[in-house]
Coordinates of C-alpha atoms in Angstrom, one line a residue:
M1 CA 31.4 -38.9 -61.5
A2 CA 35.2 -39.8 -59.8
E3 CA 35.8 -42.0 -63.5
E4 CA 34.8 -39.0 -65.9
K5 CA 37.1 -36.7 -63.9
E6 CA 40.2 -38.9 -64.3
T7 CA 39.2 -39.8 -68.0
K8 CA 39.3 -36.0 -68.3
A9 CA 43.2 -36.0 -66.3
V10 CA 44.3 -38.2 -68.6
E11 CA 43.0 -36.8 -71.8
E12 CA 44.9 -33.3 -70.6
A13 CA 47.8 -35.3 -70.3
I14 CA 47.8 -36.7 -73.5
E15 CA 46.7 -33.5 -75.1
A16 CA 49.5 -31.2 -73.1
T17 CA 52.5 -34.2 -74.5
P18 CA 53.8 -32.8 -77.9
E19 CA 53.0 -35.2 -80.8
T20 CA 55.6 -37.4 -81.8
K21 CA 55.7 -39.3 -85.2
V22 CA 57.3 -42.4 -85.4
E23 CA 57.3 -44.6 -88.1
T24 CA 56.5 -47.9 -86.9
P25 CA 58.8 -50.4 -89.1
V26 CA 57.1 -53.2 -90.7
Q27 CA 57.7 -56.5 -88.6
D28 CA 58.0 -59.8 -88.8
P29 CA 54.1 -61.6 -88.0
K30 CA 56.0 -64.1 -85.8
E31 CA 57.8 -61.5 -84.0
F32 CA 54.7 -59.3 -83.4
L33 CA 52.4 -62.0 -82.4
E34 CA 55.4 -62.6 -80.2
N35 CA 55.9 -58.9 -78.6
F36 CA 52.3 -58.8 -78.4
D37 CA 50.3 -57.7 -75.6
W38 CA 47.6 -60.2 -74.6
E39 CA 46.7 -58.4 -71.3
K40 CA 46.0 -54.6 -73.2
Y41 CA 43.7 -56.2 -75.4
E42 CA 42.0 -58.0 -73.1
Q43 CA 41.5 -54.8 -71.2
G44 CA 40.4 -53.2 -74.3
I45 CA 42.9 -50.4 -73.7
E46 CA 46.3 -48.6 -75.7
R47 CA 49.5 -49.0 -73.6
V48 CA 50.4 -45.4 -73.2
D49 CA 53.6 -44.3 -73.2
D50 CA 56.1 -44.4 -69.8
S51 CA 56.9 -40.7 -70.5
K52 CA 53.5 -39.9 -70.7
L53 CA 52.2 -41.5 -67.7
Q54 CA 55.2 -40.0 -66.0
E55 CA 53.9 -36.6 -67.2
F56 CA 50.3 -37.3 -66.3
E57 CA 50.9 -37.9 -62.5
T58 CA 53.4 -34.6 -63.0
L59 CA 50.0 -33.0 -63.6
V60 CA 47.9 -35.2 -60.9
A61 CA 50.5 -34.0 -58.1
E62 CA 50.5 -30.2 -59.2
N63 CA 46.2 -29.9 -59.7
F64 CA 44.8 -32.2 -56.6
V65 CA 44.8 -31.9 -53.0
D66 CA 46.8 -34.8 -51.3
T67 CA 44.5 -34.6 -48.2
A68 CA 44.2 -37.4 -45.2
D69 CA 40.8 -38.4 -43.8
E70 CA 39.6 -35.8 -40.6
E71 CA 41.8 -33.2 -42.1
V72 CA 39.9 -30.0 -42.2
V73 CA 40.4 -27.6 -45.8
Q74 CA 38.6 -25.2 -47.3
G75 CA 36.3 -26.1 -50.4
T76 CA 34.4 -23.6 -53.1
V77 CA 30.3 -23.9 -53.4
V78 CA 30.1 -25.2 -57.1
Y79 CA 26.4 -26.4 -57.1
L80 CA 23.0 -25.9 -55.0
T81 CA 20.2 -27.9 -54.8
D82 CA 16.8 -27.2 -52.8
R83 CA 18.7 -30.2 -50.2
E84 CA 22.3 -30.0 -50.6
A85 CA 25.5 -27.8 -51.4
I86 CA 27.9 -29.3 -54.3
I87 CA 31.6 -28.6 -52.6
D88 CA 35.0 -29.1 -54.5
I89 CA 37.7 -29.3 -52.8
N90 CA 39.8 -29.7 -55.9
A91 CA 40.2 -33.8 -55.1
K92 CA 39.5 -36.4 -57.5
S93 CA 35.2 -36.2 -57.1
E94 CA 33.4 -33.2 -55.5
G95 CA 31.5 -33.8 -52.0
V96 CA 27.8 -33.4 -51.6
I97 CA 26.6 -31.8 -48.3
S98 CA 23.6 -31.5 -46.6
L99 CA 21.7 -27.3 -46.4
N100 CA 21.1 -28.4 -42.7
E101 CA 24.6 -27.8 -42.0
F102 CA 24.4 -24.2 -43.7
R103 CA 21.5 -23.2 -41.2
Y104 CA 23.3 -20.4 -39.6
N105 CA 24.0 -19.1 -43.0
P106 CA 20.9 -18.5 -45.1
D107 CA 22.2 -16.8 -47.7
L108 CA 25.5 -19.7 -49.0
K109 CA 25.7 -18.8 -52.9
V110 CA 27.9 -21.0 -55.4
G111 CA 31.4 -19.4 -55.1
D112 CA 31.3 -19.1 -51.6
K113 CA 33.9 -20.5 -49.6
V114 CA 33.7 -23.0 -46.7
E115 CA 35.5 -25.6 -44.5
V116 CA 34.7 -28.7 -44.6
L117 CA 36.1 -32.2 -43.0
I118 CA 37.0 -35.0 -45.2
D119 CA 35.2 -37.9 -43.7
I120 CA 35.8 -40.7 -45.8
R121 CA 38.0 -40.2 -49.1
E122 CA 36.1 -42.7 -51.2
D123 CA 32.7 -45.1 -49.5
K124 CA 31.3 -47.9 -51.4
S125 CA 29.9 -46.3 -54.0
G126 CA 33.1 -43.9 -54.8
Q127 CA 32.0 -40.7 -53.6
L128 CA 34.2 -38.3 -51.7
V129 CA 32.0 -37.8 -48.0
L130 CA 32.9 -34.4 -46.7
S131 CA 31.1 -32.7 -43.3
H132 CA 31.2 -28.7 -42.7
R133 CA 29.5 -29.3 -39.4
K134 CA 32.1 -31.3 -38.3
A135 CA 34.7 -28.8 -39.9
R136 CA 33.4 -26.0 -38.1
T137 CA 33.3 -27.9 -34.9
I138 CA 37.1 -28.4 -35.2
M139 CA 37.7 -24.3 -35.8
A140 CA 35.2 -23.2 -33.9
W141 CA 37.1 -23.2 -30.6
D142 CA 40.1 -21.2 -31.7
R143 CA 37.8 -18.7 -33.5
V144 CA 35.9 -18.2 -30.5
N145 CA 38.9 -17.5 -28.1
A146 CA 40.3 -15.6 -31.0
A147 CA 37.3 -12.9 -31.6
H148 CA 37.2 -13.0 -27.8
D149 CA 40.8 -12.1 -27.2
K150 CA 40.6 -9.3 -30.8
E151 CA 37.2 -8.4 -29.2
E152 CA 35.7 -9.1 -32.9
I153 CA 31.8 -9.3 -33.8
V154 CA 30.5 -12.8 -34.8
S155 CA 27.7 -13.8 -36.8
G156 CA 25.3 -16.6 -34.8
F157 CA 22.6 -18.2 -35.2
V158 CA 19.1 -18.1 -32.9
K159 CA 18.5 -21.8 -32.2
C160 CA 16.0 -21.9 -29.4
R161 CA 15.1 -20.8 -26.3
T162 CA 16.4 -21.9 -23.3
K163 CA 15.9 -21.3 -19.1
G164 CA 17.0 -17.4 -18.6
G165 CA 17.8 -17.1 -22.1
M166 CA 18.7 -17.9 -25.7
I167 CA 21.3 -20.8 -27.3
V168 CA 22.9 -19.3 -30.0
D169 CA 25.1 -21.3 -32.4
V170 CA 28.0 -19.6 -33.4
F171 CA 31.0 -21.3 -35.5
G172 CA 29.7 -24.3 -34.5
I173 CA 29.6 -24.1 -30.9
E174 CA 26.2 -23.7 -28.6
A175 CA 26.7 -20.5 -27.2
F176 CA 24.6 -19.1 -24.2
L177 CA 23.1 -15.2 -24.9
P178 CA 21.7 -14.4 -21.5
G179 CA 18.2 -12.5 -21.9
S180 CA 19.8 -9.4 -20.1
Q181 CA 21.8 -9.3 -23.2
I182 CA 19.4 -9.2 -25.9
D183 CA 18.7 -5.6 -26.3
V184 CA 19.0 -2.4 -24.0
K185 CA 15.6 -2.3 -23.1
P186 CA 13.7 -4.8 -21.4
I187 CA 12.5 -8.0 -23.6
R188 CA 9.1 -9.3 -22.9
D189 CA 8.5 -11.6 -26.4
Y190 CA 12.0 -14.0 -26.7
D191 CA 10.3 -16.0 -29.4
Q192 CA 10.7 -12.9 -31.9
Y193 CA 14.8 -13.7 -31.8
V194 CA 14.7 -17.4 -32.7
N195 CA 15.2 -18.9 -35.9
K196 CA 17.2 -15.3 -36.8
T197 CA 20.7 -14.4 -37.5
M198 CA 22.5 -12.2 -35.5
E199 CA 25.7 -10.1 -34.1
F200 CA 27.4 -10.4 -31.0
K201 CA 30.4 -10.1 -29.2
V202 CA 32.0 -13.1 -27.3
V203 CA 32.0 -11.8 -23.6
K204 CA 33.0 -14.7 -21.7
I205 CA 34.8 -18.5 -22.2
N206 CA 35.3 -20.8 -19.7
H207 CA 37.6 -23.0 -20.9
E208 CA 37.4 -25.5 -18.4
F209 CA 33.8 -26.5 -19.1
K210 CA 33.7 -25.5 -23.0
N211 CA 31.1 -22.6 -22.0
V212 CA 30.9 -19.6 -24.3
V213 CA 28.5 -16.3 -23.3
V214 CA 27.8 -13.7 -25.9
S215 CA 26.2 -10.8 -25.7
H216 CA 23.8 -8.4 -28.4
K217 CA 23.5 -5.8 -25.6
A218 CA 27.4 -5.1 -26.2
L219 CA 27.0 -4.0 -29.9
I220 CA 24.2 -2.1 -29.5
E221 CA 25.6 -0.2 -26.1
A222 CA 28.7 0.6 -27.9
D223 CA 26.6 2.1 -30.9
I224 CA 24.5 4.0 -28.4
E225 CA 27.5 5.4 -26.4
E226 CA 28.6 7.3 -29.8
Q227 CA 24.9 8.0 -30.0
K228 CA 24.8 9.6 -26.4
K229 CA 28.1 11.7 -26.9
E230 CA 26.6 13.3 -30.0
I231 CA 23.1 14.0 -28.0
I232 CA 24.7 15.1 -24.3
S233 CA 27.0 17.5 -26.4
Q234 CA 24.0 19.2 -28.1
L235 CA 21.4 19.3 -24.8
E236 CA 20.1 22.4 -23.6
K237 CA 17.4 23.8 -21.2
G238 CA 14.0 24.3 -23.1
Q239 CA 14.9 22.0 -25.6
V240 CA 12.0 19.8 -26.9
L241 CA 13.5 16.2 -28.1
E242 CA 11.4 13.0 -29.4
G243 CA 11.7 10.2 -27.2
V244 CA 10.6 6.8 -26.1
V245 CA 8.4 5.2 -23.4
K246 CA 11.4 3.3 -21.7
N247 CA 10.2 2.5 -18.2
I248 CA 7.4 3.4 -15.8
T249 CA 7.2 3.3 -12.0
S250 CA 5.2 4.7 -9.1
Y251 CA 7.4 8.0 -9.6
G252 CA 7.6 9.0 -12.8
V253 CA 8.4 8.2 -16.0
F254 CA 12.0 7.5 -18.3
I255 CA 12.2 8.3 -21.5
D256 CA 14.9 6.8 -24.2
L257 CA 15.9 10.2 -26.1
G258 CA 17.9 8.4 -28.8
G259 CA 20.5 6.7 -26.5
V260 CA 20.6 8.9 -23.6
D261 CA 18.0 8.6 -20.7
G262 CA 15.6 11.4 -19.1
L263 CA 13.3 11.3 -15.8
V264 CA 10.1 12.6 -16.0
H265 CA 8.8 13.1 -12.6
I266 CA 5.3 12.2 -12.1
T267 CA 4.4 15.6 -11.1
D268 CA 5.4 16.7 -14.4
L269 CA 3.5 14.2 -16.2
S270 CA -0.2 16.7 -16.2
W271 CA -1.0 19.6 -14.6
S272 CA -3.7 17.6 -13.5
R273 CA -2.9 15.2 -10.9
I274 CA -2.6 11.6 -11.4
N275 CA -2.1 8.8 -9.4
H276 CA 0.1 6.8 -11.5
P277 CA 2.1 7.4 -14.5
N278 CA 0.6 5.0 -16.6
E279 CA -2.2 6.7 -16.7
V280 CA -0.6 9.5 -18.6
V281 CA 1.3 7.5 -20.5
E282 CA 2.2 3.8 -21.6
L283 CA 5.8 1.5 -22.7
D284 CA 7.0 1.7 -25.7
Q285 CA 4.6 5.4 -26.8
K286 CA 6.4 8.5 -29.0
L287 CA 6.3 12.0 -27.2
N288 CA 7.4 14.7 -27.1
V289 CA 9.2 16.0 -23.9
V290 CA 11.2 19.3 -22.8
I291 CA 14.7 19.1 -20.9
L292 CA 14.2 20.8 -17.4
D293 CA 17.5 20.6 -16.0
F294 CA 20.6 18.4 -16.1
D295 CA 23.6 17.7 -13.8
E296 CA 27.2 19.3 -14.6
N297 CA 28.0 15.6 -16.5
K298 CA 24.6 15.4 -18.3
S299 CA 24.2 12.2 -17.1
R300 CA 20.7 12.9 -15.2
I301 CA 18.5 14.9 -17.2
Q302 CA 15.2 15.6 -15.9
L303 CA 12.5 15.9 -18.5
G304 CA 8.6 17.8 -18.6
L305 CA 5.8 16.6 -20.4
K306 CA 2.8 18.9 -19.3
Q307 CA 5.8 22.1 -19.7
L308 CA 4.9 21.9 -23.4
E309 CA 0.8 22.9 -22.2
K310 CA 0.1 25.8 -21.1
H311 CA -0.9 26.3 -17.2
P312 CA -4.3 26.2 -16.3
W313 CA -4.6 28.6 -14.3
D314 CA -3.3 31.1 -16.7
A315 CA -6.5 29.8 -18.8
L316 CA -8.6 29.8 -15.4
S317 CA -11.5 32.3 -16.2
E318 CA -11.1 35.6 -15.2
D319 CA -15.2 35.5 -14.1
I320 CA -14.4 33.8 -10.8
K321 CA -14.2 35.7 -7.9
I322 CA -14.0 35.5 -4.2
G323 CA -17.6 34.5 -2.7
D324 CA -18.4 32.7 -5.9
K325 CA -20.2 29.0 -5.9
V326 CA -18.0 26.6 -7.9
K327 CA -18.4 23.3 -8.6
G328 CA -15.4 20.4 -8.3
K329 CA -14.1 16.6 -8.1
V330 CA -12.4 15.2 -5.3
V331 CA -9.2 14.2 -6.4
V332 CA -6.9 14.0 -2.8
I333 CA -8.1 14.0 0.9
A334 CA -5.9 15.0 3.8
D335 CA -5.9 15.0 8.2
Y336 CA -6.5 18.5 7.2
G337 CA -8.8 18.1 4.2
A338 CA -9.3 17.7 0.8
F339 CA -8.2 19.4 -2.6
I340 CA -10.9 20.1 -5.4
E341 CA -10.3 20.4 -9.1
V342 CA -12.3 23.1 -10.3
V343 CA -10.8 22.7 -14.0
E344 CA -8.5 20.4 -14.7
G345 CA -5.2 21.7 -13.2
V346 CA -6.6 23.8 -11.3
E347 CA -7.3 22.4 -7.2
G348 CA -8.7 24.3 -4.4
L349 CA -8.0 23.7 -0.5
I350 CA -11.5 22.9 1.5
H351 CA -9.9 23.4 4.9
V352 CA -11.9 20.8 7.4
S353 CA -12.5 24.1 9.4
E354 CA -14.5 24.8 6.4
M355 CA -16.4 21.8 6.0
S356 CA -18.6 22.0 8.9
W357 CA -20.2 25.1 11.5
S358 CA -19.5 22.6 13.9
T359 CA -16.6 23.7 16.6
H360 CA -15.5 20.1 16.9
L361 CA -13.4 19.3 14.2
R362 CA -13.4 15.7 12.5
S363 CA -11.2 14.1 9.8
A364 CA -12.1 15.2 5.8
Q365 CA -13.2 11.7 5.1
D366 CA -16.2 12.2 7.7
F367 CA -17.7 14.9 5.1
V368 CA -16.3 13.6 1.4
K369 CA -14.4 10.9 -0.7
V370 CA -12.2 10.6 -3.5
G371 CA -14.2 11.4 -6.2
D372 CA -17.2 13.4 -5.2
E373 CA -18.7 15.8 -7.2
V374 CA -19.0 18.9 -4.6
E375 CA -20.3 22.6 -4.7
A376 CA -17.9 25.0 -2.7
V377 CA -17.9 28.5 -2.3
V378 CA -14.5 30.5 -3.0
L379 CA -13.0 31.9 0.2
T380 CA -9.9 33.1 -1.1
L381 CA -8.2 33.5 -4.9
D382 CA -4.0 33.7 -5.5
R383 CA -3.7 34.1 -9.4
E384 CA -0.3 35.0 -8.8
D385 CA 0.8 32.2 -6.4
R386 CA -1.8 30.2 -8.3
K387 CA -3.7 28.9 -4.4
M388 CA -7.5 28.7 -4.1
S389 CA -9.2 27.8 -0.8
L390 CA -13.2 27.2 -0.6
G391 CA -15.9 26.3 2.0
I392 CA -18.7 24.1 2.2
K393 CA -20.0 25.5 5.3
Q394 CA -20.5 28.7 3.5
L395 CA -23.6 27.1 1.3
T396 CA -25.8 26.6 5.1
P397 CA -26.5 29.7 6.8
D398 CA -24.2 30.3 10.5
P399 CA -25.6 28.6 12.6
W400 CA -24.8 31.4 15.9
T401 CA -26.3 34.1 13.6
D402 CA -29.5 33.8 15.5
I403 CA -28.1 31.8 18.3
T404 CA -29.7 34.9 21.4
T405 CA -33.0 33.8 20.3
K406 CA -32.9 29.6 20.0
Y407 CA -30.6 29.7 22.8
P408 CA -30.7 32.4 25.5
V409 CA -29.7 32.0 29.0
G410 CA -32.2 29.5 31.5
S411 CA -33.8 27.8 28.0
K412 CA -32.9 24.1 28.3
H413 CA -31.8 21.6 25.7
K414 CA -31.0 18.3 24.7
G415 CA -26.9 17.4 23.5
I416 CA -24.5 15.1 22.6
V417 CA -21.4 14.7 24.6
R418 CA -18.5 14.9 21.5
N419 CA -15.5 15.2 24.1
F420 CA -14.5 15.6 27.6
T421 CA -11.3 17.1 29.5
N422 CA -10.3 17.2 32.9
F423 CA -12.7 20.3 33.3
G424 CA -15.1 19.5 31.5
V425 CA -17.2 18.2 28.9
F426 CA -18.2 19.7 25.3
L427 CA -21.6 19.3 24.6
E428 CA -23.0 19.8 20.5
L429 CA -26.7 21.1 20.8
E430 CA -26.7 21.0 17.1
E431 CA -23.9 21.0 14.0
G432 CA -22.2 24.2 14.7
I433 CA -23.6 25.0 18.1
D434 CA -21.0 23.2 20.9
G435 CA -21.3 24.1 24.5
L436 CA -19.0 23.4 27.5
I437 CA -20.4 21.8 31.2
Y438 CA -17.7 22.5 33.8
I439 CA -17.0 19.3 35.9
S440 CA -18.7 21.5 38.9
D441 CA -22.2 21.7 37.0
L442 CA -22.6 18.0 36.9
S443 CA -23.8 16.5 39.4
W444 CA -25.5 18.5 42.4
T445 CA -24.0 16.0 45.0
K446 CA -21.7 13.7 43.5
K447 CA -18.0 14.5 44.4
I448 CA -16.5 13.6 40.4
K449 CA -12.7 13.5 39.6
H450 CA -13.2 12.9 36.1
P451 CA -16.3 13.5 33.2
S452 CA -15.8 9.8 32.4
E453 CA -16.7 9.0 36.1
F454 CA -20.0 10.3 35.0
V455 CA -20.8 10.2 31.6
A456 CA -19.4 9.2 28.3
V457 CA -18.9 10.0 24.2
G458 CA -22.1 9.8 22.6
D459 CA -24.5 10.6 25.5
T460 CA -27.1 12.8 25.5
L461 CA -27.9 15.1 28.3
E462 CA -30.4 17.7 29.2
V463 CA -28.8 21.0 30.4
E464 CA -29.6 24.4 30.5
V465 CA -27.9 27.5 29.4
L466 CA -25.7 29.2 32.0
E467 CA -23.9 31.7 29.8
L468 CA -23.8 33.1 26.9
D469 CA -20.8 35.4 24.5
V470 CA -21.8 35.9 21.2
E471 CA -19.0 37.5 19.9
G472 CA -16.3 34.7 21.4
R473 CA -19.2 32.2 19.8
K474 CA -19.1 30.1 23.2
L475 CA -21.6 28.9 25.9
S476 CA -21.6 27.7 29.3
L477 CA -23.7 25.0 29.8
G478 CA -25.1 23.1 33.1
H479 CA -26.6 19.8 33.7
K480 CA -27.4 19.6 37.0
Q481 CA -29.6 22.9 36.9
T482 CA -32.0 20.9 35.2
T483 CA -33.0 18.9 39.0
E484 CA -33.5 21.2 42.0
N485 CA -30.5 21.1 44.4
P486 CA -31.1 18.5 47.0
W487 CA -29.1 19.6 49.2
D488 CA -31.6 23.1 50.1
K489 CA -33.8 19.9 51.5
Y490 CA -30.7 18.5 53.0
E491 CA -29.2 21.6 55.1
T492 CA -32.5 21.4 56.4
E493 CA -33.6 17.6 57.3
F494 CA -29.7 17.2 58.2
A495 CA -29.4 20.4 60.3
V496 CA -26.9 20.5 63.0
G497 CA -27.6 19.3 66.4
T498 CA -30.2 16.7 64.3
V499 CA -29.6 13.0 65.3
H500 CA -29.6 10.2 62.7
K501 CA -29.5 6.7 63.0
A502 CA -26.7 4.9 60.6
A503 CA -24.1 2.4 60.1
I504 CA -20.4 3.0 59.7
T505 CA -19.5 2.1 56.0
D506 CA -15.6 2.5 56.0
I507 CA -13.1 3.3 58.2
V508 CA -9.9 5.5 56.8
D509 CA -7.5 7.1 58.6
K510 CA -8.3 9.5 60.8
G511 CA -12.1 8.0 61.2
A512 CA -15.0 6.9 59.5
T513 CA -17.6 7.6 56.7
I514 CA -21.3 7.2 57.0
D515 CA -23.5 7.0 54.2
F516 CA -27.1 8.5 55.1
N517 CA -28.5 8.5 51.8
E518 CA -27.4 8.6 47.7
D519 CA -26.4 11.8 48.4
I520 CA -24.9 12.5 51.7
T521 CA -21.7 10.8 52.8
A522 CA -20.5 12.2 56.8
F523 CA -17.5 11.4 57.9
V524 CA -16.7 10.9 61.8
P525 CA -13.7 12.5 63.3
Q526 CA -11.2 9.5 65.1
R527 CA -12.3 10.7 68.8
H528 CA -15.8 11.2 68.1
L529 CA -16.3 7.2 67.6
E530 CA -15.7 6.5 70.8
K531 CA -18.8 4.6 72.2
E532 CA -19.7 5.4 76.5
D533 CA -17.8 2.3 77.5
G534 CA -14.5 3.2 75.9
K535 CA -14.4 1.5 72.9
K536 CA -14.8 2.6 69.6
V537 CA -17.5 2.2 67.1
G538 CA -16.4 -0.4 64.3
K539 CA -17.5 -1.0 60.6
G540 CA -20.5 -2.2 60.0
E541 CA -22.0 -1.6 63.5
E542 CA -25.4 0.2 64.1
A543 CA -25.3 3.9 65.9
E544 CA -27.0 6.9 66.5
F545 CA -24.8 10.1 64.8
K546 CA -25.3 13.7 65.9
I547 CA -24.6 16.6 63.4
I548 CA -22.0 18.4 64.4
E549 CA -21.1 20.6 61.1
F550 CA -23.3 20.6 57.3
N551 CA -21.9 23.3 54.8
K552 CA -24.0 23.6 51.6
D553 CA -21.8 24.7 49.5
F554 CA -19.3 22.3 50.2
K555 CA -20.8 19.5 50.7
R556 CA -19.3 18.9 53.9
V557 CA -21.5 16.9 56.7
V558 CA -19.3 15.8 59.9
A559 CA -21.3 13.8 62.1
S560 CA -20.2 12.4 65.9
H561 CA -21.4 9.5 68.0
T562 CA -19.3 10.4 71.2
A563 CA -21.3 13.9 71.5
I564 CA -25.0 12.4 72.3
F565 CA -23.6 10.1 75.3
R566 CA -21.2 13.2 76.7
E567 CA -24.3 15.7 76.5
E568 CA -26.6 13.5 78.4
E569 CA -23.2 13.4 81.3
Q570 CA -23.0 16.8 81.3
R571 CA -27.0 17.3 81.6
N572 CA -26.7 14.5 84.3
V573 CA -24.2 17.2 85.6
K574 CA -26.3 20.1 86.0
A575 CA -28.9 18.0 87.2
A576 CA -27.3 16.4 90.2
V577 CA -26.1 20.2 90.7
K578 CA -29.6 21.3 90.9
R579 CA -30.3 18.0 93.3
A580 CA -27.8 18.4 95.7
A581 CA -28.4 21.8 96.4
A582 CA -31.8 21.4 96.6
S583 CA -31.3 19.1 99.5
A584 CA -28.5 20.4 100.8
D585 CA -31.1 23.4 101.5
E586 CA -33.4 21.1 102.8
A587 CA -30.8 19.0 104.9
K588 CA -28.8 22.1 105.9
P589 CA -25.8 20.2 105.4
T590 CA -22.7 22.1 106.5
L591 CA -20.4 24.2 104.8
G592 CA -17.4 21.2 104.2
D593 CA -20.3 18.7 103.0
A594 CA -21.3 20.9 100.6
N595 CA -18.0 21.5 99.4
E596 CA -17.1 17.9 99.0
A597 CA -20.2 17.3 96.8
L598 CA -19.3 19.9 94.0
Q599 CA -15.6 18.5 94.4
A600 CA -16.2 15.2 93.3
L601 CA -18.4 16.0 90.6
K602 CA -16.2 19.0 89.3
D603 CA -13.8 15.7 89.4
K604 CA -15.7 13.7 86.8
M605 CA -16.4 16.4 84.5
E606 CA -12.6 17.0 84.1
A607 CA -12.2 13.2 83.9
N608 CA -14.3 13.5 80.7
S609 CA -12.9 16.2 79.2
K610 CA -9.6 14.5 78.9
N611 CA -11.2 11.7 77.3
K612 CA -12.8 13.5 74.5

């Protein structure tokens, strides 16, 4: 190919040379042989005139590029095959470059200008060796820097995926495209971009490590910004726009309105109560929304979806009225009650107090759970405020209706302890019928400071109805009244003056206590613990005690050990006085002797009184 081109050039040079007619003189054979050029004859060519050679060299210098090896020049694609591109750089021959070096440019065609590097001017076969890839590499860095400085848009070929993004061929340089810079919306499938040619903007260059970061998102954002300004300028409240679901969160849905994002709060998605927005919409879904509100800068746009439909309360049947029975599904449960969806978008509240006739309040979860189908009675209905209250207990008769028949005063019943306070116990006789047992009506004999000392929640107790207040829905109950009052018997058994034998149970500050039996605990004052020998009865010591006080109403019993021998002494003194008087009469003693005897007895009695 190189020889053909050179021959063609020579022919053109000869043709361009004006023809000159030279008459060849007749030469002597001897002279001809002497001047004959044997070298030309052996080469088989005719010597060309020196002037013509000079003209040929001039044409070559004007038409062919004088290039050095490793130099980047611009060439033209003159022919394309399935695997190669023929490039003309105005040299003596064309160069061949593999199409693999043009993968980034699948639209390459004949006539396109490309940069090439002259690797070898002439290989063993005389072929000019070119490289487009090396040329791009040499020039790429300057181009990338220029594109970055001028904020120009560049074209790049996405080669493959990598950790966190993509590798893009830009001017022959492998640039990094972060995943966050591919598009304005989150990308779930990165592979869809591989082997594609896209436009990018050079956003960062690390000159030290020769790293380049590009962004496709920056181009989209620039377009979106223009669209955004146009859309924002036309926004009006109540306007209906088409958008695409961009993101779904637990509190709402972000809608792309074509460059402007708006939020549909979860409460504005549906008239019905929903737990999560994905129950209503899905990603990339197209839907119509209405503009509810926006701030002064129109940067925060509040959208609504349910507002495009008629409010369910407006479609609620006029036949529904207070006292009617309705059916619905439990959608939400709170401590104070449960919300029932009667029809789609219309809810009624069943307060926990309307779930049972029991006055002992419990949690709504004790009666229903989410998803239950329940029947209830309409208690209140306000169509203007769109509120409805329902009741379940109204489906059964009020147990207080025939309370006087079922629980008359004096009747005995059994109930379950539901709760207690410092002053008493709340007992449930049946669902809806609760009564109060005051702490003083729990036991005839035990001194109870708190009901928990006597009974536990959940215990079953037998009670007697003491009082009944139908209007106030109150029952007064008693537990001790179900048994005989043992103090009626003890009033006789432990009457004042009776003597009982027992041991000291405990010593306290002002005396001691004695347990005569499981019900009777008597108190012995300090001075009444003294024995006849002057010592005091100790803890655990058994002795006789005399009851000196018994109060049935206050369950108070006071005993004394000292009173036993003191009374004996007094009886002995009286007996001695009588004997002395009798002896005096018999012996007829003198008046002085009698006085002395009486004085001695008087002194002893006074001494005993002082020791009390």
